[in-house]
CSV table of C-alpha atoms and ligand atoms in Angstrom, one decimal:
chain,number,residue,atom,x,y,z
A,891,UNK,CA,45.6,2.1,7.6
A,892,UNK,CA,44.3,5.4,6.3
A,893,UNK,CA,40.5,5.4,7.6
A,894,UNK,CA,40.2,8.2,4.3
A,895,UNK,CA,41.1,5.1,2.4
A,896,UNK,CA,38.6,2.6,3.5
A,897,UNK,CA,35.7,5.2,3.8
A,898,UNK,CA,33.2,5.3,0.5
A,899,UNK,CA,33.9,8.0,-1.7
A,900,UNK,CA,30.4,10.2,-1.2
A,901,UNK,CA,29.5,12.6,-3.9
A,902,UNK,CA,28.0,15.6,-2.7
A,903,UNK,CA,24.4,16.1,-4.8
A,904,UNK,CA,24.8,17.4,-7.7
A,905,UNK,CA,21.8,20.0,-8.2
A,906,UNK,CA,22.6,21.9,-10.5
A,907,UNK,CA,22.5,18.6,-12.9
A,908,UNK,CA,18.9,17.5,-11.7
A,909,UNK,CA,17.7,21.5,-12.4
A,910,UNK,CA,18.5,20.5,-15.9
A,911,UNK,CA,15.5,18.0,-15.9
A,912,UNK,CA,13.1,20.9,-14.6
A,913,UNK,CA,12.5,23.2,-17.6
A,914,UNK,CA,10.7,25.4,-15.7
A,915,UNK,CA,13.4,26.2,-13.7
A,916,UNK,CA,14.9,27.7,-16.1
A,917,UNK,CA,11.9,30.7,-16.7
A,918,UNK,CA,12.3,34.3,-15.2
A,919,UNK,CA,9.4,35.8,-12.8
A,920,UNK,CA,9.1,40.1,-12.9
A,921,UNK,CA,12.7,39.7,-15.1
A,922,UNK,CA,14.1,37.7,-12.0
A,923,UNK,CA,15.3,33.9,-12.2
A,924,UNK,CA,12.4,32.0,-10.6
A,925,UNK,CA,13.2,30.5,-7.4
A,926,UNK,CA,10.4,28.3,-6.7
A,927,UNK,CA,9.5,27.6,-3.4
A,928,UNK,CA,6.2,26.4,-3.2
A,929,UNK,CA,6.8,22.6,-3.6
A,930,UNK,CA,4.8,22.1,-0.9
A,931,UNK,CA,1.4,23.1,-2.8
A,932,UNK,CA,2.7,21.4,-5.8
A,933,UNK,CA,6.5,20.7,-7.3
A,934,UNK,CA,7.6,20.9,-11.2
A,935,UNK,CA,7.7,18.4,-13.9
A,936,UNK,CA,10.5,16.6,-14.9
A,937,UNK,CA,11.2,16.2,-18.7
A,938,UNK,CA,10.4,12.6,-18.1
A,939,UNK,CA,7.1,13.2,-17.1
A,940,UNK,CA,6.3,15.8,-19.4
A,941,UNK,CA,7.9,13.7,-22.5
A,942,UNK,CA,5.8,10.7,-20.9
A,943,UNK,CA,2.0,12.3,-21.3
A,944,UNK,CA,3.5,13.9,-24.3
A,945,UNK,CA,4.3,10.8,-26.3
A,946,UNK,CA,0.8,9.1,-24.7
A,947,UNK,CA,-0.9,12.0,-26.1
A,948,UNK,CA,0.5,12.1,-29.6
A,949,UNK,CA,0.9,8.1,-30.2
A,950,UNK,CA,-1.1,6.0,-27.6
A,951,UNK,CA,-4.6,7.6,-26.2
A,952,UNK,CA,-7.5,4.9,-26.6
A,953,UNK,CA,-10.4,4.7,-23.8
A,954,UNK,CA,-8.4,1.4,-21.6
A,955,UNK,CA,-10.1,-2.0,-20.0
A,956,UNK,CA,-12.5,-1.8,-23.5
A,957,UNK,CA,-11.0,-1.9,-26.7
A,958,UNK,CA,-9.7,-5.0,-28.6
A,959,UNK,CA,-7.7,-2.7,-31.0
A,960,UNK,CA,-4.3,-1.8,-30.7
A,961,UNK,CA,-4.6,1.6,-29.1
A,962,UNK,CA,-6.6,0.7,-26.5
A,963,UNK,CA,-4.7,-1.8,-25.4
A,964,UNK,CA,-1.5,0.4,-25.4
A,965,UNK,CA,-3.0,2.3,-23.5
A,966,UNK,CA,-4.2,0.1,-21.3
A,967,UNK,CA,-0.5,-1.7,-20.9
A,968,UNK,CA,0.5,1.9,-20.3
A,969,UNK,CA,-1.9,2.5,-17.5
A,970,UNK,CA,-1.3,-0.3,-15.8
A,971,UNK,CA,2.1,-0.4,-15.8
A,972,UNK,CA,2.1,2.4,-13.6
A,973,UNK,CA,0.2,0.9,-11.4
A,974,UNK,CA,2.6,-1.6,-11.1
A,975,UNK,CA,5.5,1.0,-10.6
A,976,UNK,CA,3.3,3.0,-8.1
A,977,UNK,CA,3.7,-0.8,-6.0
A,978,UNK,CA,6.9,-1.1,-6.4
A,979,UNK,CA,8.0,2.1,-5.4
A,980,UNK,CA,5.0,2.2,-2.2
A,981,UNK,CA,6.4,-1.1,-1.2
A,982,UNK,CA,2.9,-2.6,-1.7
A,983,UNK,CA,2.1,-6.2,-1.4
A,984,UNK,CA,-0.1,-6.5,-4.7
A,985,UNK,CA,-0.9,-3.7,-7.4
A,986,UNK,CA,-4.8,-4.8,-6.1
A,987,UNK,CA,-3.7,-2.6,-3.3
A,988,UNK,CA,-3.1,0.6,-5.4
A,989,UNK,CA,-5.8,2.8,-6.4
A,990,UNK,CA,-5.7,5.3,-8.6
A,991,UNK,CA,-8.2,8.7,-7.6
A,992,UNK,CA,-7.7,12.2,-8.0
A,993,UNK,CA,-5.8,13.2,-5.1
A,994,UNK,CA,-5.0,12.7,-1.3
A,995,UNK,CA,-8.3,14.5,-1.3
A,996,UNK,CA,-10.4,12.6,-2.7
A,997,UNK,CA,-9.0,9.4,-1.3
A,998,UNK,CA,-9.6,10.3,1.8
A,999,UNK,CA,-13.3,10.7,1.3
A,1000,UNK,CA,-13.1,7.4,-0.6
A,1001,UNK,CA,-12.3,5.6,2.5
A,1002,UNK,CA,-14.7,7.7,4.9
A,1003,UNK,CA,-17.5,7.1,2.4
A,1004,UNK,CA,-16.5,3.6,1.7
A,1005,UNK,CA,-14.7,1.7,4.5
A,1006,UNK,CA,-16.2,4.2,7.7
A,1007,UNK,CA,-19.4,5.2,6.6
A,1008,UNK,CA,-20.9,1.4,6.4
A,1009,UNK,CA,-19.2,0.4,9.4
A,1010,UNK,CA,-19.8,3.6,12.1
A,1011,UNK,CA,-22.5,3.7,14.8
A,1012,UNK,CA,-23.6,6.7,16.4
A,1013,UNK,CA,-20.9,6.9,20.0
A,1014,UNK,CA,-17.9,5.4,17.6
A,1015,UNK,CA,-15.2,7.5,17.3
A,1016,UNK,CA,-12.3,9.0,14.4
A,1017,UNK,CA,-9.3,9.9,16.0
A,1018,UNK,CA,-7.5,12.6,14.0
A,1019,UNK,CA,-4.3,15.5,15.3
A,1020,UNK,CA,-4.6,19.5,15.4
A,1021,UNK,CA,-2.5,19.6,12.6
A,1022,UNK,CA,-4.0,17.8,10.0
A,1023,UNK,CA,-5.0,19.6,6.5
A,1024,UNK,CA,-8.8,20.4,5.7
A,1025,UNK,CA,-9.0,17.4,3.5
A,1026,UNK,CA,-8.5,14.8,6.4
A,1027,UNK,CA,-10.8,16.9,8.3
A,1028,UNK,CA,-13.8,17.7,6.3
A,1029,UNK,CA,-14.3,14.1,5.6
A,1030,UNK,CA,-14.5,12.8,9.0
A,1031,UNK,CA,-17.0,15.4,10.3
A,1032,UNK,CA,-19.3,14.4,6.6
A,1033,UNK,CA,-19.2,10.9,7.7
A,1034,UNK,CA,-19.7,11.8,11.5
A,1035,UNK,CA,-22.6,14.1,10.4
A,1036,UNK,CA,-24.1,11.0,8.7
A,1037,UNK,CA,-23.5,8.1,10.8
A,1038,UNK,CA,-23.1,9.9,14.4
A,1039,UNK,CA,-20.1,9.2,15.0
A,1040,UNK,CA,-17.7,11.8,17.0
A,1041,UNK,CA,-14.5,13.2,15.7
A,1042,UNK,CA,-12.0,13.5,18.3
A,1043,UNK,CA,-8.4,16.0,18.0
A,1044,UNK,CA,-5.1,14.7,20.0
A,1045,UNK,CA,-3.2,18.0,20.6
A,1046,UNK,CA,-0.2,19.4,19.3
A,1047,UNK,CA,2.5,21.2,21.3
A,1048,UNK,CA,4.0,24.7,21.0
A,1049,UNK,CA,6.3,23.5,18.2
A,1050,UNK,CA,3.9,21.8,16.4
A,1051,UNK,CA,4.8,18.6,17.6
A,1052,UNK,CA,2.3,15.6,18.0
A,1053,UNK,CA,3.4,13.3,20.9
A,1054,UNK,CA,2.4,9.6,20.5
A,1055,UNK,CA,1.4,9.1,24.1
A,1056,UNK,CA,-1.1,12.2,23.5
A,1057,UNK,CA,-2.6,10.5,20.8
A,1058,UNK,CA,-2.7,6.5,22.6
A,1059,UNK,CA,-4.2,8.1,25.6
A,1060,UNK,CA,-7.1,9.1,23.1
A,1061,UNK,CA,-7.2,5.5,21.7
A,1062,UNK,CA,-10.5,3.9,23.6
A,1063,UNK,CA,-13.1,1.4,23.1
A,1064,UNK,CA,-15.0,3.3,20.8
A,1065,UNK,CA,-12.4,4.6,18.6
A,1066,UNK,CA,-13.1,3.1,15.0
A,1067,UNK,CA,-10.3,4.7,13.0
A,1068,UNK,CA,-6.9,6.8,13.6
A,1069,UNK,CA,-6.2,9.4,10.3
A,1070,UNK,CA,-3.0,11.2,10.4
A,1071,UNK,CA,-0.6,13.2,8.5
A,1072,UNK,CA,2.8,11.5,7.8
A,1073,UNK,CA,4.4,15.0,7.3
A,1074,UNK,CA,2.1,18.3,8.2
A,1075,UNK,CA,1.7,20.7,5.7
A,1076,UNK,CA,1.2,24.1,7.8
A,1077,UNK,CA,4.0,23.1,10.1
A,1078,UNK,CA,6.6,20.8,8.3
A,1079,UNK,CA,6.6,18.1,11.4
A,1080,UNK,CA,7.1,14.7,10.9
A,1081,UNK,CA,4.9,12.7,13.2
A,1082,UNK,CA,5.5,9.5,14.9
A,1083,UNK,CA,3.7,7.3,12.4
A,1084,UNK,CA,5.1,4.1,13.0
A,1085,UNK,CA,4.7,3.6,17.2
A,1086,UNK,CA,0.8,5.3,16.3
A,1087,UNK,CA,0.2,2.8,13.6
A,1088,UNK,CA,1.5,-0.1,16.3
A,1089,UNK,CA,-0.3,1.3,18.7
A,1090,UNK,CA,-3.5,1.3,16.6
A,1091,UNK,CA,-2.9,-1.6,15.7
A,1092,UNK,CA,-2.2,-3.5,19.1
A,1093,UNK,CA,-5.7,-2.1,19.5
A,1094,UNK,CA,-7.3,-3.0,16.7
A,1095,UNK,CA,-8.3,0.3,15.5
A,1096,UNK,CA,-7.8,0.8,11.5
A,1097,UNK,CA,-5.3,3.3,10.6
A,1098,UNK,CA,-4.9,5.8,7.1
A,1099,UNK,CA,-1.8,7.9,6.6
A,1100,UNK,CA,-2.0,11.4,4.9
A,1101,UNK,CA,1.2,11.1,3.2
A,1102,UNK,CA,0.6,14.1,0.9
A,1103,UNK,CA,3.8,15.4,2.1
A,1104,UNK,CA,6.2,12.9,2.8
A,1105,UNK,CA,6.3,10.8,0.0
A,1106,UNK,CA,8.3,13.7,-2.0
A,1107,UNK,CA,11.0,13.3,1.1
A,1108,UNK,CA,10.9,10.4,2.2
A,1109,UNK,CA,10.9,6.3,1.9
A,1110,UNK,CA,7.6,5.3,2.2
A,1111,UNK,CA,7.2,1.6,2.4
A,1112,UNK,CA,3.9,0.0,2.9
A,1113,UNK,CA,5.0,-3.1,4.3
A,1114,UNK,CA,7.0,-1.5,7.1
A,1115,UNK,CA,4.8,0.9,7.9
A,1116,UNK,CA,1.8,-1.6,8.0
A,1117,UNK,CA,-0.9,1.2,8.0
A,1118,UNK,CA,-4.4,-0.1,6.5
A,1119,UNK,CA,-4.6,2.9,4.4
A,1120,UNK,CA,-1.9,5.4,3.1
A,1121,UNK,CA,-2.7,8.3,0.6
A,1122,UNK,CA,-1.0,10.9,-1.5
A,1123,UNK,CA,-1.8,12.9,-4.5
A,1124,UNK,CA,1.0,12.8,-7.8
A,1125,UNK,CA,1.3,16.5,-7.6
A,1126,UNK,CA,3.5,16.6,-5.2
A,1127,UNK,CA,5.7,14.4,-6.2
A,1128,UNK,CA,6.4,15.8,-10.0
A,1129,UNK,CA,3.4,13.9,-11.7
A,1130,UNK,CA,0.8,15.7,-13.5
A,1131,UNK,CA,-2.5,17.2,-11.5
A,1132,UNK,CA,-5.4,15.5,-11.2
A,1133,UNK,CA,-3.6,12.2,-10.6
A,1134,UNK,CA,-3.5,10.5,-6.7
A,1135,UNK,CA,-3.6,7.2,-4.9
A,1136,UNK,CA,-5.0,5.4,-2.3
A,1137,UNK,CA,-3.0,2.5,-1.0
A,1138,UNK,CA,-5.6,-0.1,1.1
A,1139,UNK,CA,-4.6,-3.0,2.6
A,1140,UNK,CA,-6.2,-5.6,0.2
A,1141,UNK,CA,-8.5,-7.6,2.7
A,1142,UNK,CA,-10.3,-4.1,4.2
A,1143,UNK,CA,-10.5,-3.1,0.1
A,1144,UNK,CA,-12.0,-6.6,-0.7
A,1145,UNK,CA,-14.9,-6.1,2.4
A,1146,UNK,CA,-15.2,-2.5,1.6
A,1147,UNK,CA,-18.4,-1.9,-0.6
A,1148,UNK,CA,-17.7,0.3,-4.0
A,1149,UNK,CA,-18.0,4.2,-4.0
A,1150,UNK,CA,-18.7,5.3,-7.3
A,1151,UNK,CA,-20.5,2.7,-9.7
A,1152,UNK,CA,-20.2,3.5,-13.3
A,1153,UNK,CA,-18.3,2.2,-15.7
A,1154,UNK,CA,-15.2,-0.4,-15.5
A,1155,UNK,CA,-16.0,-1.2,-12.4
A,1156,UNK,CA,-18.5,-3.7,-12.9
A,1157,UNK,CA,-18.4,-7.4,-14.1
A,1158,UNK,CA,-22.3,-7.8,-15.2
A,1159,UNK,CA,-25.2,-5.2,-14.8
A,1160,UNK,CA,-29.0,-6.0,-15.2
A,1161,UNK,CA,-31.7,-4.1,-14.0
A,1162,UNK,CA,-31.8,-6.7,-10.7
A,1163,UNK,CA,-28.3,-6.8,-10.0
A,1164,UNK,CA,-25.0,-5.9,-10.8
A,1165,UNK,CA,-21.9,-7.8,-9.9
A,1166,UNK,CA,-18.8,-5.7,-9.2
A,1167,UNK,CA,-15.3,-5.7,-10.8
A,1168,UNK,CA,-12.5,-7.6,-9.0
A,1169,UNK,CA,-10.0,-5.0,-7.1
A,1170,UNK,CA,-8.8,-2.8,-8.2
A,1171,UNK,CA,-10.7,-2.2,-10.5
A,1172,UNK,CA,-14.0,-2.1,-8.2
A,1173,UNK,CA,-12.9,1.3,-6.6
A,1174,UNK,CA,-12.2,2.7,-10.6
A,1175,UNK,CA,-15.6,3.8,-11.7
A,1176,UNK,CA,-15.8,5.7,-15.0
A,1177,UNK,CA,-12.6,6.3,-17.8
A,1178,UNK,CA,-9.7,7.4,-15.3
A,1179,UNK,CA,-7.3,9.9,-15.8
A,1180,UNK,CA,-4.9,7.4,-18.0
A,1181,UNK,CA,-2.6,10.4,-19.0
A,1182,UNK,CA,-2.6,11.8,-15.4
A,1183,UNK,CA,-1.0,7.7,-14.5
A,1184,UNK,CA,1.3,7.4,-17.4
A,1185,UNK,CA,2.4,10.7,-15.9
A,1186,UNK,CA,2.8,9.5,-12.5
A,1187,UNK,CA,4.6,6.2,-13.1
A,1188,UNK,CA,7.2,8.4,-15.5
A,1189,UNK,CA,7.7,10.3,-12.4
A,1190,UNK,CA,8.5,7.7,-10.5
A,1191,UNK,CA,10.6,5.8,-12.5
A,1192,UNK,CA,12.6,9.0,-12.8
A,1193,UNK,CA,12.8,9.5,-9.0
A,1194,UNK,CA,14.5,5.9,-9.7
A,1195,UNK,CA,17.1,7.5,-11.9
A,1196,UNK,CA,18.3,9.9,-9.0
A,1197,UNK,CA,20.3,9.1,-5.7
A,1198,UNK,CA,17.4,9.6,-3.5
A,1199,UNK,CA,19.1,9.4,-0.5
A,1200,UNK,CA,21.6,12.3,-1.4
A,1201,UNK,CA,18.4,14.1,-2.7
A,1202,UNK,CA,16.8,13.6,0.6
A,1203,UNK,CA,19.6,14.7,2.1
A,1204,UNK,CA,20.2,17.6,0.4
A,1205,UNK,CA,16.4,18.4,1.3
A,1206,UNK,CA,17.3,18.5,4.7
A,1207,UNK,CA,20.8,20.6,4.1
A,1208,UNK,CA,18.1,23.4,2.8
A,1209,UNK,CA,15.6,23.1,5.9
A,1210,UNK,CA,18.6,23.9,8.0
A,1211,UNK,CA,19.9,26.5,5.7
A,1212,UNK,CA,16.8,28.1,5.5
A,1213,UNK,CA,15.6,28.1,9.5
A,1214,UNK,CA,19.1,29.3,10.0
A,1215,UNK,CA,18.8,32.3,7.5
A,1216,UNK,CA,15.1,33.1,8.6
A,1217,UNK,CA,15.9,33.4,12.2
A,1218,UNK,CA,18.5,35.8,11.9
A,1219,UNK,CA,15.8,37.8,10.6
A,1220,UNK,CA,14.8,40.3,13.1
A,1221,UNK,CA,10.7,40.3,13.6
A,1222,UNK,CA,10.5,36.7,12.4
A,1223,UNK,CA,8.6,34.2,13.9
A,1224,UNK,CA,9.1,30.5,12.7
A,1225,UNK,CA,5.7,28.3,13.5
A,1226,UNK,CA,6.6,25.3,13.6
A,1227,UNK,CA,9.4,23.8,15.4
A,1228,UNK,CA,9.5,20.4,16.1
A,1229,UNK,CA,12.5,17.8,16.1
A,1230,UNK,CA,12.0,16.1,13.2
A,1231,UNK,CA,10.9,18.1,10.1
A,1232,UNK,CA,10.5,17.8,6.6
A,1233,UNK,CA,11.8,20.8,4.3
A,1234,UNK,CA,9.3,23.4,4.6
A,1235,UNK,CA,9.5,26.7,7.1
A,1236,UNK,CA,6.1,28.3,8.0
A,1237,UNK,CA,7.3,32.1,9.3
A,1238,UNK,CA,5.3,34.8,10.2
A,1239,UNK,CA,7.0,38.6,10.1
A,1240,UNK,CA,5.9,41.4,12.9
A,1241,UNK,CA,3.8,44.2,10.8
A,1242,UNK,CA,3.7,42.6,7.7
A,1243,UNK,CA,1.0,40.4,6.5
A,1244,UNK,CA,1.5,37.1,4.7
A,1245,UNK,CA,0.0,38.2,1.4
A,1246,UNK,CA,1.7,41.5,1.3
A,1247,UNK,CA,4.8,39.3,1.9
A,1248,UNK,CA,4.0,36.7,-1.2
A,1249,UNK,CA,3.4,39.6,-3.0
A,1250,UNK,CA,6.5,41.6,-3.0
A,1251,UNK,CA,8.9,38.2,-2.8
A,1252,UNK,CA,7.2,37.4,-6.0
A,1253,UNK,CA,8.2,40.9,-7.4
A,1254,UNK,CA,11.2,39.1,-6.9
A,1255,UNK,CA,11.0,36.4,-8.7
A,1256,UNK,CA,10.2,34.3,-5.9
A,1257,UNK,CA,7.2,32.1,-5.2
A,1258,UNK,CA,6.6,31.1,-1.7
A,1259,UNK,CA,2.8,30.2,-0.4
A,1260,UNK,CA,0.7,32.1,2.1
A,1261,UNK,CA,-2.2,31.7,3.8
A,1262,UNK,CA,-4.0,29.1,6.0
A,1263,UNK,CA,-2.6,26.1,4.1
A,1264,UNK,CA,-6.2,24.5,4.5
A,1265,UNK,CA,-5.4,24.3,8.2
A,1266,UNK,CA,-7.3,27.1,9.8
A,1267,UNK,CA,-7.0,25.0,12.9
A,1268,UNK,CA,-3.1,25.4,13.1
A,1269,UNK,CA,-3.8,28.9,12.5
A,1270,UNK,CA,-6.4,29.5,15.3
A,1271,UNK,CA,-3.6,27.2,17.6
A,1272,UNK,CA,-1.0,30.0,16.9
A,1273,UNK,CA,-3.3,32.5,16.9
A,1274,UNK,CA,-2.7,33.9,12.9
A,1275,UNK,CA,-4.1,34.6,10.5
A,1276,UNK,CA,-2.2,33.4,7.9
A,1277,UNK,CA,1.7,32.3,7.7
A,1278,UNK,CA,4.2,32.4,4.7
A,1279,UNK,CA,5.6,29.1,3.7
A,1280,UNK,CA,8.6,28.1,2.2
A,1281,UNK,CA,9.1,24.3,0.7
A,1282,UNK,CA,11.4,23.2,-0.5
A,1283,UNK,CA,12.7,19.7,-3.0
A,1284,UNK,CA,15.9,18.4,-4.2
A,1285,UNK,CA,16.4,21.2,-7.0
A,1286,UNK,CA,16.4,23.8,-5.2
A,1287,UNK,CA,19.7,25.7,-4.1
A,1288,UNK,CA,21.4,27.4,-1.1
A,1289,UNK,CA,21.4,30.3,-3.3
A,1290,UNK,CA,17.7,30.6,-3.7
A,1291,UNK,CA,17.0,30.7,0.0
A,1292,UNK,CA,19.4,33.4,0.7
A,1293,UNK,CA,16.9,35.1,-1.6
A,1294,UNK,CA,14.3,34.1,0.1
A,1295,UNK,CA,16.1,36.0,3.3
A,1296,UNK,CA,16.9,39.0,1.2
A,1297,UNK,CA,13.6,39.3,0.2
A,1298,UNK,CA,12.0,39.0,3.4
A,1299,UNK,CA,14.6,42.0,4.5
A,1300,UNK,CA,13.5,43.8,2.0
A,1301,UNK,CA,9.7,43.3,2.4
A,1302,UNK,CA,10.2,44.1,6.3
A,1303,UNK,CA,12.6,47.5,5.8
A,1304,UNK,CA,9.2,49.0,3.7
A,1305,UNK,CA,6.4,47.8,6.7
A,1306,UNK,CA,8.4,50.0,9.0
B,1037,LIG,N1,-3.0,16.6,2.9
B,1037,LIG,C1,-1.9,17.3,3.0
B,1037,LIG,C2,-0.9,17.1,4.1
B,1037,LIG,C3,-1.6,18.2,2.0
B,1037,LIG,O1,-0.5,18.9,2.0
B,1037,LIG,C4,-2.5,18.4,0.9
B,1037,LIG,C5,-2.2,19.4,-0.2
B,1037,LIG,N2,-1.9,20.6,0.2
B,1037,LIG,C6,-3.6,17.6,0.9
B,1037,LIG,C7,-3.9,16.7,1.9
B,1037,LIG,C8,-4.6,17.7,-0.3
B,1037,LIG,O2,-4.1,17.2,-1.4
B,1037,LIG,P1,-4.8,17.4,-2.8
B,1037,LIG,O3,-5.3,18.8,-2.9
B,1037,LIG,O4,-3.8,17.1,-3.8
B,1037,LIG,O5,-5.9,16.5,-2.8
């Protein structure tokens, strides 16, 4: 029998079609199409999304939890139904276990201020890796400044790669919690989350996942995983700003006290005592961002409409078109070079600084980030001062990247 016959017919992904849901795709930078590559700070919003908040805007807004009129509890149906697509697509046992915040960051100091702060004596210890970004940094050293507790850093290699038996021989007695990036940001590595989650949990040591920059490339699925808390911010993954979530497991949420109190997240206050809200309401003080939600669960739901697998593997199809373009490049340096990565290149170019770089590709019409990437300590490990970073998602094109090369070319040829 022909094997041709009895194989499934696959479809390569059809980009150009999903480009069509970007409007902003579609704009010119300096007269030049605009080939964005900066998903990795932030990606673009689907006409889903954008119709989504649009029609909440113009036919739904009411504060939510309060009203009895009609509004409000659109609104509030609205709000919560994201939540309730946010679980489904996290994998999540209960939408108790979804929180909505602002962001990975602030998520992170939710659980810091919340679940380690109460619990940390002074000789405990947070485990965290070289490569994590500022915001599951900062945190830790806050709530080590307040409680005593000591921060301590697994290494990373020369590629940027975090080895699991670096970071389990750093698991001891006193370590309280393990916080690590699922995908690093600086560096595009994917990490071995799920033998450091076992291993934190064979020890009993309470886990949280930065997945800022994984869930746009990735399955994420909080019952595999089994990680006590996972964050990421909506941003990333074509929701609105302002808009992120904290996954908890919901026994740690129900023992952890509240962060903010406020509004909503109460049952009954009198000056004595005040009874808080069942989860997850509890960790929701104040009117949330309801738009920012709506906007998240629309993005979501479209991520349902696409072949995500082809998507993801289209993803990778540009990392390797892109590291193979980039190192043909004479005077480049790509940071970051581990096995497994996500689909994002971190370069540095001999004689030209990273800014000057971002500078002239945008002349081009092409928007790439530089900098530190809020991880000065990746930068001080490969002694720069900055790199330039390309990211890439599902819409963006072969094409775009060998602009990206000829760009980089271009920006070398006038530095010499
Ligand atoms: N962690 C990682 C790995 C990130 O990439 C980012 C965003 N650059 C953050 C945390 C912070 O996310 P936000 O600014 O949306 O809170």
């Amino acid at each position: 029998m022909n094997s041709a016959a009895t194989q499934p017919l696959v479809l390569p992904f059809d980009v150009m079609r999903v480009r069509q849901d970007f409007p902003i795709l579609a704009r010119e930078v300096h007269r030049q199409p605009l080939a964005y590559l900066d998903n990795g700070a932030s990606a673009q919003r689907p006409l889903a999304v954008i119709a989504a908040v649009d029609d909440y805007e113009r036919h739904h807004h009411a504060n939510i939890h309060r009203g009895v009129h009609t509004l409000s509890q659109e609104a509030t149906a609205l709000y919560e139904s994201a939540r309730d697509r946010v679980m489904r697509h996290i994998n999540a046992r209960s939408r108790n276990e979804v929180l909505f915040v602002r962001g990975t960051t602030e998520a992170i100091n939710l659980v810091a201020q919340s679940y380690a702060r109460p619990l940390l004596k002074a000789g405990d210890e947070i485990l965290i890796t070289h490569l994590e970004h500022h915001a599951n940094i900062v945190p830790w050293q806050m709530v080590c400044e307040q409680t005593g507790a000591k921060l301590v850093v697994a290494p990373m290699d020369v590629h940027g790669e975090v080895h699991a038996e670096a970071v389990e021989a750093l698991m001891g007695p006193r370590t309280r919690l393990l916080a690590c990036a699922h995908v690093s940001n600086a560096l595009g590595t994917v990490l071995p989350v799920r033998r450091l989650l076992a291993s934190a949990r064979a020890r009993g040591i309470v886990s949280l996942v930065d997945g800022a920059q994984a869930i746009p490339h990735m399955d994420v699925d909080m019952q595999s995983l089994a990680c006590d808390f996972y964050v990421f911010s909506g941003h990333k993954v074509y929701a609105p700003t302002g808009i992120g979530v904290l996954y908890g497991r919901e026994a740690l949420l129900e023992r952890m006290p509240p962060w903010q109190g406020g509004g909503d997240m109460i049952l009954t206050v009198s000056f004595e005592r005040t009874t808080y809200n069942a989860l997850p309401y509890k960790f929701e003080a104040g009117t949330p961002n309801i738009s920012g939600a709506i906007g998240l669960g629309a993005a979501l739901a479209y991520l349902g409409t696409i072949d995500l697998a082809a998507a993801h593997a289209h993803e990778h199809a540009l990392l390797l078109h892109a590291t193979k373009v980039l190192s043909q490049i004479e005077g480049l340096r790509i940071v970051g070079t581990a096995r497994e990565k996500a689909s994002l290149v971190s370069f540095a170019v001999d004689a030209v600084h990273a800014h000057d770089l971002g500078t002239i590709l945008d002349q081009d019409g092409i928007a790439i980030r530089t900098g530190h990437h809020c991880a000065m300590p990746v930068m001080d490990f490969f002694k720069l001062p900055a790199t330039a970073r390309a990211s890439f998602v599902f819409y963006n094109t072969y094409e775009e990247i060998d602009r990206l090369g000829a760009s980089v070319r271009r920006a070398r040829a006038m530095f010499r």
